[in-house]
PDB file of C-alpha atoms in Angstrom:
ATOM      1  CA  MET A1054      72.607 113.328  93.072  1.00  0.00           C
ATOM      2  CA  ARG A1055      72.004 113.199  89.807  1.00  0.00           C
ATOM      3  CA  LYS A1056      73.976 114.370  86.146  1.00  0.00           C
ATOM      4  CA  GLY A1057      70.559 116.943  86.082  1.00  0.00           C
ATOM      5  CA  GLN A1058      71.547 118.677  88.936  1.00  0.00           C
ATOM      6  CA  TYR A1059      75.031 118.506  88.254  1.00  0.00           C
ATOM      7  CA  ARG A1060      74.795 120.231  85.445  1.00  0.00           C
ATOM      8  CA  PHE A1061      71.547 122.683  87.140  1.00  0.00           C
ATOM      9  CA  ILE A1062      74.113 123.968  89.155  1.00  0.00           C
ATOM     10  CA  ALA A1063      77.586 124.019  86.896  1.00  0.00           C
ATOM     11  CA  GLY A1064      75.127 126.629  85.052  1.00  0.00           C
ATOM     12  CA  PHE A1065      74.906 128.996  87.671  1.00  0.00           C
ATOM     13  CA  LEU A1066      78.036 128.327  89.196  1.00  0.00           C
ATOM     14  CA  PHE A1067      79.953 128.903  85.331  1.00  0.00           C
ATOM     15  CA  ILE A1068      79.603 132.596  85.065  1.00  0.00           C
ATOM     16  CA  PRO A1069      80.715 133.682  87.853  1.00  0.00           C
ATOM     17  CA  VAL A1070      83.415 131.160  88.386  1.00  0.00           C
ATOM     18  CA  ALA A1071      84.125 132.787  84.612  1.00  0.00           C
ATOM     19  CA  LEU A1072      84.432 136.260  85.563  1.00  0.00           C
ATOM     20  CA  TYR A1073      86.355 136.269  88.878  1.00  0.00           C
ATOM     21  CA  LEU A1074      89.145 133.307  86.353  1.00  0.00           C
ATOM     22  CA  ILE A1075      88.562 136.127  84.203  1.00  0.00           C
ATOM     23  CA  PHE A1076      88.810 139.091  85.864  1.00  0.00           C
ATOM     24  CA  VAL A1077      90.833 138.127  89.151  1.00  0.00           C
ATOM     25  CA  ILE A1078      93.332 134.931  89.041  1.00  0.00           C
ATOM     26  CA  TRP A1079      94.844 136.490  84.749  1.00  0.00           C
ATOM     27  CA  PRO A1080      95.674 139.417  86.185  1.00  0.00           C
ATOM     28  CA  TYR A1081      97.640 137.233  88.555  1.00  0.00           C
ATOM     29  CA  ILE A1082      98.736 135.449  86.412  1.00  0.00           C
ATOM     30  CA  GLN A1083      99.918 138.700  83.955  1.00  0.00           C
ATOM     31  CA  THR A1084     102.077 140.631  86.806  1.00  0.00           C
ATOM     32  CA  PHE A1085     103.530 137.267  87.529  1.00  0.00           C
ATOM     33  CA  GLY A1086     104.656 136.693  83.712  1.00  0.00           C
ATOM     34  CA  TYR A1087     105.307 140.633  83.392  1.00  0.00           C
ATOM     35  CA  SER A1088     107.610 140.610  86.318  1.00  0.00           C
ATOM     36  CA  LEU A1089     109.894 138.178  84.858  1.00  0.00           C
ATOM     37  CA  THR A1090     110.415 140.394  81.759  1.00  0.00           C
ATOM     38  CA  ASP A1091     112.434 144.478  81.333  1.00  0.00           C
ATOM     39  CA  TRP A1092     108.765 145.893  80.370  1.00  0.00           C
ATOM     40  CA  LYS A1093     108.676 149.341  80.048  1.00  0.00           C
ATOM     41  CA  GLY A1094     104.888 150.092  80.772  1.00  0.00           C
ATOM     42  CA  GLN A1095     105.201 151.660  77.330  1.00  0.00           C
ATOM     43  CA  SER A1096     105.047 149.385  74.831  1.00  0.00           C
ATOM     44  CA  GLN A1097     104.342 145.965  74.358  1.00  0.00           C
ATOM     45  CA  THR A1098     107.526 145.116  72.813  1.00  0.00           C
ATOM     46  CA  PHE A1099     109.499 143.585  76.047  1.00  0.00           C
ATOM     47  CA  ASP A1100     112.804 141.284  77.084  1.00  0.00           C
ATOM     48  CA  PHE A1101     112.492 138.227  78.961  1.00  0.00           C
ATOM     49  CA  VAL A1102     115.121 138.886  81.651  1.00  0.00           C
ATOM     50  CA  GLY A1103     114.607 135.871  84.221  1.00  0.00           C
ATOM     51  CA  LEU A1104     115.238 136.370  87.658  1.00  0.00           C
ATOM     52  CA  ASP A1105     117.016 139.780  87.413  1.00  0.00           C
ATOM     53  CA  ASN A1106     113.816 141.378  88.547  1.00  0.00           C
ATOM     54  CA  TYR A1107     114.012 139.661  92.101  1.00  0.00           C
ATOM     55  CA  LYS A1108     117.893 139.767  92.238  1.00  0.00           C
ATOM     56  CA  ALA A1109     117.298 143.622  92.694  1.00  0.00           C
ATOM     57  CA  LEU A1110     114.521 143.826  95.014  1.00  0.00           C
ATOM     58  CA  LEU A1111     116.697 141.780  96.928  1.00  0.00           C
ATOM     59  CA  GLN A1112     119.720 145.233  96.889  1.00  0.00           C
ATOM     60  CA  ASP A1113     116.462 148.313  96.959  1.00  0.00           C
ATOM     61  CA  ASP A1114     117.277 149.498  99.803  1.00  0.00           C
ATOM     62  CA  VAL A1115     114.342 151.114  99.667  1.00  0.00           C
ATOM     63  CA  PHE A1116     111.634 148.696  98.878  1.00  0.00           C
ATOM     64  CA  LEU A1117     113.490 147.059 101.827  1.00  0.00           C
ATOM     65  CA  GLY A1118     113.058 149.899 104.497  1.00  0.00           C
ATOM     66  CA  ALA A1119     109.997 150.174 102.747  1.00  0.00           C
ATOM     67  CA  ILE A1120     109.160 146.202 103.710  1.00  0.00           C
ATOM     68  CA  TRP A1121     109.965 147.259 107.532  1.00  0.00           C
ATOM     69  CA  HIS A1122     107.637 150.103 107.416  1.00  0.00           C
ATOM     70  CA  ASN A1123     105.153 147.889 106.357  1.00  0.00           C
ATOM     71  CA  ILE A1124     106.169 145.860 109.130  1.00  0.00           C
ATOM     72  CA  GLN A1125     105.538 148.641 111.682  1.00  0.00           C
ATOM     73  CA  PHE A1126     102.559 148.891 110.181  1.00  0.00           C
ATOM     74  CA  LEU A1127     101.690 145.618 110.350  1.00  0.00           C
ATOM     75  CA  VAL A1128     102.476 145.717 114.787  1.00  0.00           C
ATOM     76  CA  PHE A1129     101.383 148.267 115.555  1.00  0.00           C
ATOM     77  CA  ILE A1130      98.099 149.471 113.989  1.00  0.00           C
ATOM     78  CA  PRO A1131      96.065 145.861 114.591  1.00  0.00           C
ATOM     79  CA  VAL A1132      97.251 146.243 118.503  1.00  0.00           C
ATOM     80  CA  ILE A1133      95.938 149.465 119.244  1.00  0.00           C
ATOM     81  CA  THR A1134      93.352 149.603 116.690  1.00  0.00           C
ATOM     82  CA  ILE A1135      91.333 145.768 118.028  1.00  0.00           C
ATOM     83  CA  LEU A1136      92.800 146.460 121.926  1.00  0.00           C
ATOM     84  CA  LEU A1137      90.409 150.220 121.683  1.00  0.00           C
ATOM     85  CA  ALA A1138      87.980 148.628 119.738  1.00  0.00           C
ATOM     86  CA  LEU A1139      87.224 145.961 122.317  1.00  0.00           C
ATOM     87  CA  PHE A1140      87.389 147.806 124.807  1.00  0.00           C
ATOM     88  CA  PHE A1141      85.271 150.530 123.461  1.00  0.00           C
ATOM     89  CA  ALA A1142      82.314 147.731 122.662  1.00  0.00           C
ATOM     90  CA  PHE A1143      83.030 146.222 126.239  1.00  0.00           C
ATOM     91  CA  MET A1144      82.528 149.509 127.884  1.00  0.00           C
ATOM     92  CA  VAL A1145      78.829 150.325 125.266  1.00  0.00           C
ATOM     93  CA  ASN A1146      77.579 146.581 125.874  1.00  0.00           C
ATOM     94  CA  ALA A1147      78.772 145.885 129.937  1.00  0.00           C
ATOM     95  CA  GLY A1148      80.954 148.619 130.677  1.00  0.00           C
ATOM     96  CA  GLY A1149      78.202 149.711 132.978  1.00  0.00           C
ATOM     97  CA  ARG A1150      75.486 148.997 136.022  1.00  0.00           C
ATOM     98  CA  SER A1151      71.344 148.835 135.052  1.00  0.00           C
ATOM     99  CA  ARG A1152      69.525 150.513 137.885  1.00  0.00           C
ATOM    100  CA  ALA A1153      67.979 147.003 138.816  1.00  0.00           C
ATOM    101  CA  GLY A1154      71.782 145.928 139.537  1.00  0.00           C
ATOM    102  CA  GLY A1155      72.301 143.789 135.628  1.00  0.00           C
ATOM    103  CA  VAL A1156      74.689 144.462 133.332  1.00  0.00           C
ATOM    104  CA  SER A1157      73.851 147.534 130.584  1.00  0.00           C
ATOM    105  CA  GLY A1158      76.284 149.386 128.539  1.00  0.00           C
ATOM    106  CA  VAL A1159      77.236 152.691 130.040  1.00  0.00           C
ATOM    107  CA  ALA A1160      75.339 156.336 130.073  1.00  0.00           C
ATOM    108  CA  GLY A1161      75.351 157.675 126.503  1.00  0.00           C
ATOM    109  CA  SER A1162      75.646 153.857 125.299  1.00  0.00           C
ATOM    110  CA  LYS A1163      73.999 154.850 121.457  1.00  0.00           C
ATOM    111  CA  PHE A1164      75.615 158.033 121.298  1.00  0.00           C
ATOM    112  CA  TYR A1165      79.098 156.690 121.656  1.00  0.00           C
ATOM    113  CA  LYS A1166      78.744 154.628 119.173  1.00  0.00           C
ATOM    114  CA  ILE A1167      77.453 157.106 116.582  1.00  0.00           C
ATOM    115  CA  ILE A1168      80.086 159.066 117.623  1.00  0.00           C
ATOM    116  CA  TYR A1169      82.684 156.381 117.424  1.00  0.00           C
ATOM    117  CA  PHE A1170      81.960 154.628 114.072  1.00  0.00           C
ATOM    118  CA  PHE A1171      81.616 158.222 112.622  1.00  0.00           C
ATOM    119  CA  PRO A1172      84.979 158.596 110.989  1.00  0.00           C
ATOM    120  CA  GLN A1173      83.773 154.627 109.203  1.00  0.00           C
ATOM    121  CA  VAL A1174      81.874 156.827 107.459  1.00  0.00           C
ATOM    122  CA  LEU A1175      84.252 159.485 106.211  1.00  0.00           C
ATOM    123  CA  SER A1176      86.700 157.930 102.809  1.00  0.00           C
ATOM    124  CA  LEU A1177      90.303 157.084 103.677  1.00  0.00           C
ATOM    125  CA  ALA A1178      91.750 159.935 101.345  1.00  0.00           C
ATOM    126  CA  ILE A1179      89.209 163.284 102.801  1.00  0.00           C
ATOM    127  CA  LEU A1180      90.481 161.966 106.149  1.00  0.00           C
ATOM    128  CA  ALA A1181      94.293 162.328 105.539  1.00  0.00           C
ATOM    129  CA  VAL A1182      93.327 165.111 103.427  1.00  0.00           C
ATOM    130  CA  LEU A1183      91.713 166.491 106.817  1.00  0.00           C
ATOM    131  CA  PHE A1184      94.625 165.027 108.840  1.00  0.00           C
ATOM    132  CA  ASN A1185      97.057 167.657 106.978  1.00  0.00           C
ATOM    133  CA  ALA A1186      95.294 170.459 107.958  1.00  0.00           C
ATOM    134  CA  VAL A1187      95.966 168.854 111.625  1.00  0.00           C
ATOM    135  CA  TYR A1188      99.028 168.382 110.738  1.00  0.00           C
ATOM    136  CA  ARG A1189     100.561 170.924 109.172  1.00  0.00           C
ATOM    137  CA  SER A1190     103.393 172.851 110.603  1.00  0.00           C
ATOM    138  CA  ASP A1191     102.911 176.163 111.218  1.00  0.00           C
ATOM    139  CA  GLY A1192     101.025 177.440 113.640  1.00  0.00           C
ATOM    140  CA  GLY A1193      97.584 177.437 111.566  1.00  0.00           C
ATOM    141  CA  GLY A1194      97.865 173.341 112.058  1.00  0.00           C
ATOM    142  CA  MET A1195      95.323 172.064 114.440  1.00  0.00           C
ATOM    143  CA  LEU A1196      98.008 169.537 116.699  1.00  0.00           C
ATOM    144  CA  ASN A1197     100.897 172.535 116.572  1.00  0.00           C
ATOM    145  CA  GLY A1198      98.450 175.441 117.512  1.00  0.00           C
ATOM    146  CA  PHE A1199      97.057 173.307 120.225  1.00  0.00           C
ATOM    147  CA  LEU A1200      99.761 172.563 121.116  1.00  0.00           C
ATOM    148  CA  ILE A1201     101.598 176.698 121.058  1.00  0.00           C
ATOM    149  CA  LYS A1202      97.777 177.489 122.814  1.00  0.00           C
ATOM    150  CA  ILE A1203      99.246 175.312 126.436  1.00  0.00           C
ATOM    151  CA  GLY A1204     102.686 176.359 126.437  1.00  0.00           C
ATOM    152  CA  LEU A1205     104.103 172.808 124.963  1.00  0.00           C
ATOM    153  CA  VAL A1206     105.330 174.010 121.763  1.00  0.00           C
ATOM    154  CA  ASP A1207     107.534 177.192 120.615  1.00  0.00           C
ATOM    155  CA  ALA A1208     105.591 178.878 118.038  1.00  0.00           C
ATOM    156  CA  SER A1209     108.301 179.913 116.411  1.00  0.00           C
ATOM    157  CA  ASN A1210     109.649 176.291 116.130  1.00  0.00           C
ATOM    158  CA  PRO A1211     106.584 174.169 115.423  1.00  0.00           C
ATOM    159  CA  VAL A1212     106.826 170.467 115.384  1.00  0.00           C
ATOM    160  CA  GLU A1213     106.705 168.843 111.483  1.00  0.00           C
ATOM    161  CA  TRP A1214     104.323 166.235 112.087  1.00  0.00           C
ATOM    162  CA  LEU A1215     104.898 164.328 108.690  1.00  0.00           C
ATOM    163  CA  ASN A1216     108.117 166.123 107.873  1.00  0.00           C
ATOM    164  CA  GLU A1217     110.442 165.189 110.625  1.00  0.00           C
ATOM    165  CA  PRO A1218     111.319 160.909 110.826  1.00  0.00           C
ATOM    166  CA  GLY A1219     110.961 160.096 113.467  1.00  0.00           C
ATOM    167  CA  PHE A1220     107.537 161.479 113.514  1.00  0.00           C
ATOM    168  CA  VAL A1221     105.539 160.748 109.419  1.00  0.00           C
ATOM    169  CA  ARG A1222     104.796 156.975 110.470  1.00  0.00           C
ATOM    170  CA  TRP A1223     102.836 157.258 113.709  1.00  0.00           C
ATOM    171  CA  ALA A1224     100.895 160.686 112.520  1.00  0.00           C
ATOM    172  CA  LEU A1225     100.086 157.878 109.485  1.00  0.00           C
ATOM    173  CA  ILE A1226      99.368 155.280 112.850  1.00  0.00           C
ATOM    174  CA  LEU A1227      97.123 157.632 114.631  1.00  0.00           C
ATOM    175  CA  VAL A1228      94.615 158.433 111.302  1.00  0.00           C
ATOM    176  CA  ALA A1229      94.750 154.637 110.005  1.00  0.00           C
ATOM    177  CA  VAL A1230      93.751 154.017 114.078  1.00  0.00           C
ATOM    178  CA  TRP A1231      91.656 156.920 113.713  1.00  0.00           C
ATOM    179  CA  HIS A1232      89.486 155.704 110.969  1.00  0.00           C
ATOM    180  CA  GLY A1233      89.020 152.183 111.720  1.00  0.00           C
ATOM    181  CA  VAL A1234      88.388 151.740 115.685  1.00  0.00           C
ATOM    182  CA  GLY A1235      84.872 152.934 114.553  1.00  0.00           C
ATOM    183  CA  PHE A1236      83.897 150.189 112.227  1.00  0.00           C
ATOM    184  CA  TYR A1237      85.611 147.788 114.148  1.00  0.00           C
ATOM    185  CA  LEU A1238      83.330 148.699 117.481  1.00  0.00           C
ATOM    186  CA  VAL A1239      80.645 147.760 115.587  1.00  0.00           C
ATOM    187  CA  LEU A1240      82.494 144.388 114.411  1.00  0.00           C
ATOM    188  CA  PHE A1241      82.351 143.885 118.477  1.00  0.00           C
ATOM    189  CA  SER A1242      78.929 145.068 118.774  1.00  0.00           C
ATOM    190  CA  ALA A1243      76.826 142.685 117.569  1.00  0.00           C
ATOM    191  CA  ALA A1244      79.401 140.280 118.831  1.00  0.00           C
ATOM    192  CA  MET A1245      79.022 140.928 121.702  1.00  0.00           C
ATOM    193  CA  GLN A1246      75.381 141.241 121.917  1.00  0.00           C
ATOM    194  CA  SER A1247      74.529 137.019 121.490  1.00  0.00           C
ATOM    195  CA  ILE A1248      77.102 136.776 124.806  1.00  0.00           C
ATOM    196  CA  PRO A1249      74.053 135.462 127.514  1.00  0.00           C
ATOM    197  CA  ARG A1250      73.850 138.569 129.770  1.00  0.00           C
ATOM    198  CA  ASP A1251      72.994 136.061 131.918  1.00  0.00           C
ATOM    199  CA  ILE A1252      77.310 135.082 131.572  1.00  0.00           C
ATOM    200  CA  TYR A1253      77.601 138.851 132.783  1.00  0.00           C
ATOM    201  CA  GLU A1254      75.226 138.687 136.003  1.00  0.00           C
ATOM    202  CA  ALA A1255      76.817 135.692 137.049  1.00  0.00           C
ATOM    203  CA  ALA A1256      80.099 136.922 137.008  1.00  0.00           C
ATOM    204  CA  LEU A1257      78.294 140.060 138.898  1.00  0.00           C
ATOM    205  CA  ILE A1258      77.955 138.056 141.659  1.00  0.00           C
ATOM    206  CA  ASP A1259      79.988 136.524 141.563  1.00  0.00           C
ATOM    207  CA  GLY A1260      82.456 139.194 142.987  1.00  0.00           C
ATOM    208  CA  ALA A1261      83.744 139.643 139.560  1.00  0.00           C
ATOM    209  CA  GLY A1262      84.952 143.967 138.003  1.00  0.00           C
ATOM    210  CA  ARG A1263      84.628 144.945 134.981  1.00  0.00           C
ATOM    211  CA  ALA A1264      88.974 144.457 134.002  1.00  0.00           C
ATOM    212  CA  GLN A1265      87.345 140.550 135.059  1.00  0.00           C
ATOM    213  CA  SER A1266      83.839 140.516 133.603  1.00  0.00           C
ATOM    214  CA  PHE A1267      86.816 141.607 129.970  1.00  0.00           C
ATOM    215  CA  LEU A1268      89.566 138.360 129.937  1.00  0.00           C
ATOM    216  CA  ARG A1269      87.339 136.240 131.254  1.00  0.00           C
ATOM    217  CA  ILE A1270      84.696 136.463 129.327  1.00  0.00           C
ATOM    218  CA  THR A1271      84.165 139.027 126.838  1.00  0.00           C
ATOM    219  CA  LEU A1272      87.713 138.068 125.218  1.00  0.00           C
ATOM    220  CA  PRO A1273      87.407 134.234 125.172  1.00  0.00           C
ATOM    221  CA  LEU A1274      83.771 134.531 123.185  1.00  0.00           C
ATOM    222  CA  LEU A1275      84.899 137.475 120.899  1.00  0.00           C
ATOM    223  CA  TRP A1276      88.044 135.098 119.134  1.00  0.00           C
ATOM    224  CA  ASP A1277      86.291 134.960 116.198  1.00  0.00           C
ATOM    225  CA  SER A1278      86.082 138.244 115.912  1.00  0.00           C
ATOM    226  CA  VAL A1279      89.683 139.792 116.980  1.00  0.00           C
ATOM    227  CA  GLN A1280      90.819 137.035 114.225  1.00  0.00           C
ATOM    228  CA  THR A1281      88.623 138.002 111.610  1.00  0.00           C
ATOM    229  CA  ALA A1282      89.393 141.277 112.125  1.00  0.00           C
ATOM    230  CA  TRP A1283      93.656 141.114 112.944  1.00  0.00           C
ATOM    231  CA  VAL A1284      93.641 139.527 109.130  1.00  0.00           C
ATOM    232  CA  TYR A1285      91.654 142.482 108.042  1.00  0.00           C
ATOM    233  CA  LEU A1286      94.039 144.924 109.786  1.00  0.00           C
ATOM    234  CA  GLY A1287      97.434 143.091 108.434  1.00  0.00           C
ATOM    235  CA  ILE A1288      95.758 143.315 104.400  1.00  0.00           C
ATOM    236  CA  VAL A1289      95.302 147.395 105.468  1.00  0.00           C
ATOM    237  CA  ALA A1290      98.758 147.469 107.767  1.00  0.00           C
ATOM    238  CA  MET A1291     100.182 145.989 104.146  1.00  0.00           C
ATOM    239  CA  ASP A1292      98.677 148.014 101.766  1.00  0.00           C
ATOM    240  CA  MET A1293      98.336 151.674 103.171  1.00  0.00           C
ATOM    241  CA  PHE A1294      98.859 153.491  99.520  1.00  0.00           C
ATOM    242  CA  VAL A1295      96.150 155.688 100.125  1.00  0.00           C
ATOM    243  CA  LEU A1296      97.181 157.031 103.752  1.00  0.00           C
ATOM    244  CA  VAL A1297     101.204 157.822 102.722  1.00  0.00           C
ATOM    245  CA  ALA A1298     100.399 159.395  99.477  1.00  0.00           C
ATOM    246  CA  THR A1299      97.589 161.181 100.136  1.00  0.00           C
ATOM    247  CA  MET A1300      98.974 162.820 103.468  1.00  0.00           C
ATOM    248  CA  THR A1301     102.486 162.504 102.352  1.00  0.00           C
ATOM    249  CA  GLN A1302     102.616 163.650  98.385  1.00  0.00           C
ATOM    250  CA  ASN A1303     104.148 166.970  98.646  1.00  0.00           C
ATOM    251  CA  MET A1304     107.639 164.538  99.131  1.00  0.00           C
ATOM    252  CA  GLY A1305     107.646 163.736  95.931  1.00  0.00           C
ATOM    253  CA  ALA A1306     106.446 160.769  93.390  1.00  0.00           C
ATOM    254  CA  TYR A1307     103.281 159.252  95.102  1.00  0.00           C
ATOM    255  CA  GLY A1308     104.455 160.212  99.281  1.00  0.00           C
ATOM    256  CA  GLY A1309     106.968 158.302 100.524  1.00  0.00           C
ATOM    257  CA  GLY A1310     108.723 161.053 102.555  1.00  0.00           C
ATOM    258  CA  PRO A1311     110.720 162.421 104.239  1.00  0.00           C
ATOM    259  CA  ASP A1312     113.783 160.456 102.177  1.00  0.00           C
ATOM    260  CA  HIS A1313     111.178 157.261 101.971  1.00  0.00           C
ATOM    261  CA  ALA A1314     110.479 157.499 105.911  1.00  0.00           C
ATOM    262  CA  SER A1315     107.215 156.844 105.315  1.00  0.00           C
ATOM    263  CA  ASP A1316     107.475 154.924 102.097  1.00  0.00           C
ATOM    264  CA  VAL A1317     105.533 151.432 101.524  1.00  0.00           C
ATOM    265  CA  MET A1318     105.308 147.898  99.378  1.00  0.00           C
ATOM    266  CA  SER A1319     103.211 150.190  97.617  1.00  0.00           C
ATOM    267  CA  THR A1320     103.844 153.792  97.086  1.00  0.00           C
ATOM    268  CA  VAL A1321     107.295 152.322  95.839  1.00  0.00           C
ATOM    269  CA  MET A1322     105.437 149.975  93.433  1.00  0.00           C
ATOM    270  CA  MET A1323     103.572 152.398  91.662  1.00  0.00           C
ATOM    271  CA  ARG A1324     106.607 154.700  91.584  1.00  0.00           C
ATOM    272  CA  ASN A1325     108.180 153.084  89.331  1.00  0.00           C
ATOM    273  CA  PHE A1326     105.592 151.373  87.988  1.00  0.00           C
ATOM    274  CA  LEU A1327     104.528 154.943  86.723  1.00  0.00           C
ATOM    275  CA  TYR A1328     106.875 157.506  87.363  1.00  0.00           C
ATOM    276  CA  PHE A1329     110.463 155.951  87.063  1.00  0.00           C
ATOM    277  CA  GLY A1330     108.631 153.612  83.788  1.00  0.00           C
ATOM    278  CA  LYS A1331     110.730 150.487  85.392  1.00  0.00           C
ATOM    279  CA  SER A1332     107.373 148.188  84.929  1.00  0.00           C
ATOM    280  CA  GLY A1333     108.711 144.686  84.818  1.00  0.00           C
ATOM    281  CA  TYR A1334     110.672 145.429  88.261  1.00  0.00           C
ATOM    282  CA  ALA A1335     107.533 146.785  89.742  1.00  0.00           C
ATOM    283  CA  CYS A1336     105.307 143.973  88.686  1.00  0.00           C
ATOM    284  CA  ALA A1337     108.301 141.676  90.747  1.00  0.00           C
ATOM    285  CA  MET A1338     107.272 144.224  94.232  1.00  0.00           C
ATOM    286  CA  GLY A1339     103.871 143.324  93.356  1.00  0.00           C
ATOM    287  CA  VAL A1340     104.873 139.274  93.299  1.00  0.00           C
ATOM    288  CA  ILE A1341     105.902 139.645  96.872  1.00  0.00           C
ATOM    289  CA  MET A1342     103.581 141.528  98.119  1.00  0.00           C
ATOM    290  CA  LEU A1343     100.892 139.264  96.944  1.00  0.00           C
ATOM    291  CA  LEU A1344     103.017 136.773  98.640  1.00  0.00           C
ATOM    292  CA  LEU A1345     103.817 138.432 102.150  1.00  0.00           C
ATOM    293  CA  THR A1346     100.342 139.062 101.876  1.00  0.00           C
ATOM    294  CA  LEU A1347      99.221 135.599 101.963  1.00  0.00           C
ATOM    295  CA  VAL A1348     101.669 134.077 103.954  1.00  0.00           C
ATOM    296  CA  LEU A1349     100.594 136.931 106.458  1.00  0.00           C
ATOM    297  CA  SER A1350      96.952 136.215 106.822  1.00  0.00           C
ATOM    298  CA  VAL A1351      98.257 132.070 106.852  1.00  0.00           C
ATOM    299  CA  VAL A1352     100.431 132.682 110.212  1.00  0.00           C
ATOM    300  CA  THR A1353      97.835 134.457 111.350  1.00  0.00           C
ATOM    301  CA  LEU A1354      94.437 132.406 111.326  1.00  0.00           C
ATOM    302  CA  ARG A1355      97.233 129.504 112.815  1.00  0.00           C
ATOM    303  CA  ALA A1356      98.699 131.155 115.285  1.00  0.00           C
ATOM    304  CA  THR A1357      95.063 132.648 117.484  1.00  0.00           C
ATOM    305  CA  ARG A1358      93.558 128.943 116.242  1.00  0.00           C
ATOM    306  CA  ARG A1359      92.371 127.999 119.350  1.00  0.00           C
ATOM    307  CA  GLU A1360      89.291 125.881 120.691  1.00  0.00           C
ATOM    308  CA  ARG A1361      85.752 127.005 119.769  1.00  0.00           C
ATOM    309  CA  ILE A1362      83.649 128.086 123.127  1.00  0.00           C
ATOM    310  CA  GLU A1363      80.222 127.450 123.376  1.00  0.00           C
ATOM    311  CA  PHE A1364      77.330 129.129 125.285  1.00  0.00           C
TER     312      PHE A1364
END
């Protein structure tokens, strides 16, 4: 390649790379620098404290509890979302039988795709507000109203879905799954449509049922898409700020209640940064979040690596 061609390519790359360094990499470097200080966020004067903020994090029960909550979200949100999305995608693409005896989606597949994808059209903040109405602890809440109607809950003692430490995280997981299933259904459906129908029909002739077709054909051929979905959902589970802060905002600054039962790393970080004025300490939390997210991505990609299956 000639020098002129190098200059031509470098000319196109210079501006986007410079913008990436300025607006993405440089803020990360600044955050790490501030995490080594006692910066209060209100002025440009601060003192260097070294690793004191990181040592304090190891003794911060609220932050350590938030990490544990993130781990719980990290386990349940990807697993439930991917399993449901795979099941629905299989049913709307290969779960039925055509009149000619071939493989097709179940009746009404196009309608089901629209219904499943609808929650993805709404922002997570809007869904959080809607589900606040669903989880209301008085008789006006949709969920309590339904349970009272069928006699499973006493009208004088409704369930405090968002005010009970044992329920609040499951309530948040339900909303996250509700929001994500439709998107990953479309992702898996697009990948599934590239699988030749002849493979399913050959398996059908050999006597394979729906479960065998899914486990032996669909899942192995969609593994790359599943791996991608797992990484993205893992990143979602490591954040959860919008959902937690919106749905539990009446339980303290930036949510996290009751009694920190729904706190995640991002809510603890924002509370320290904007409410308590401990900006340097919050920056240390941000660095820990970054490192954990990177480790999560690497571990997930390596743990789910397998030989590519061609068809």
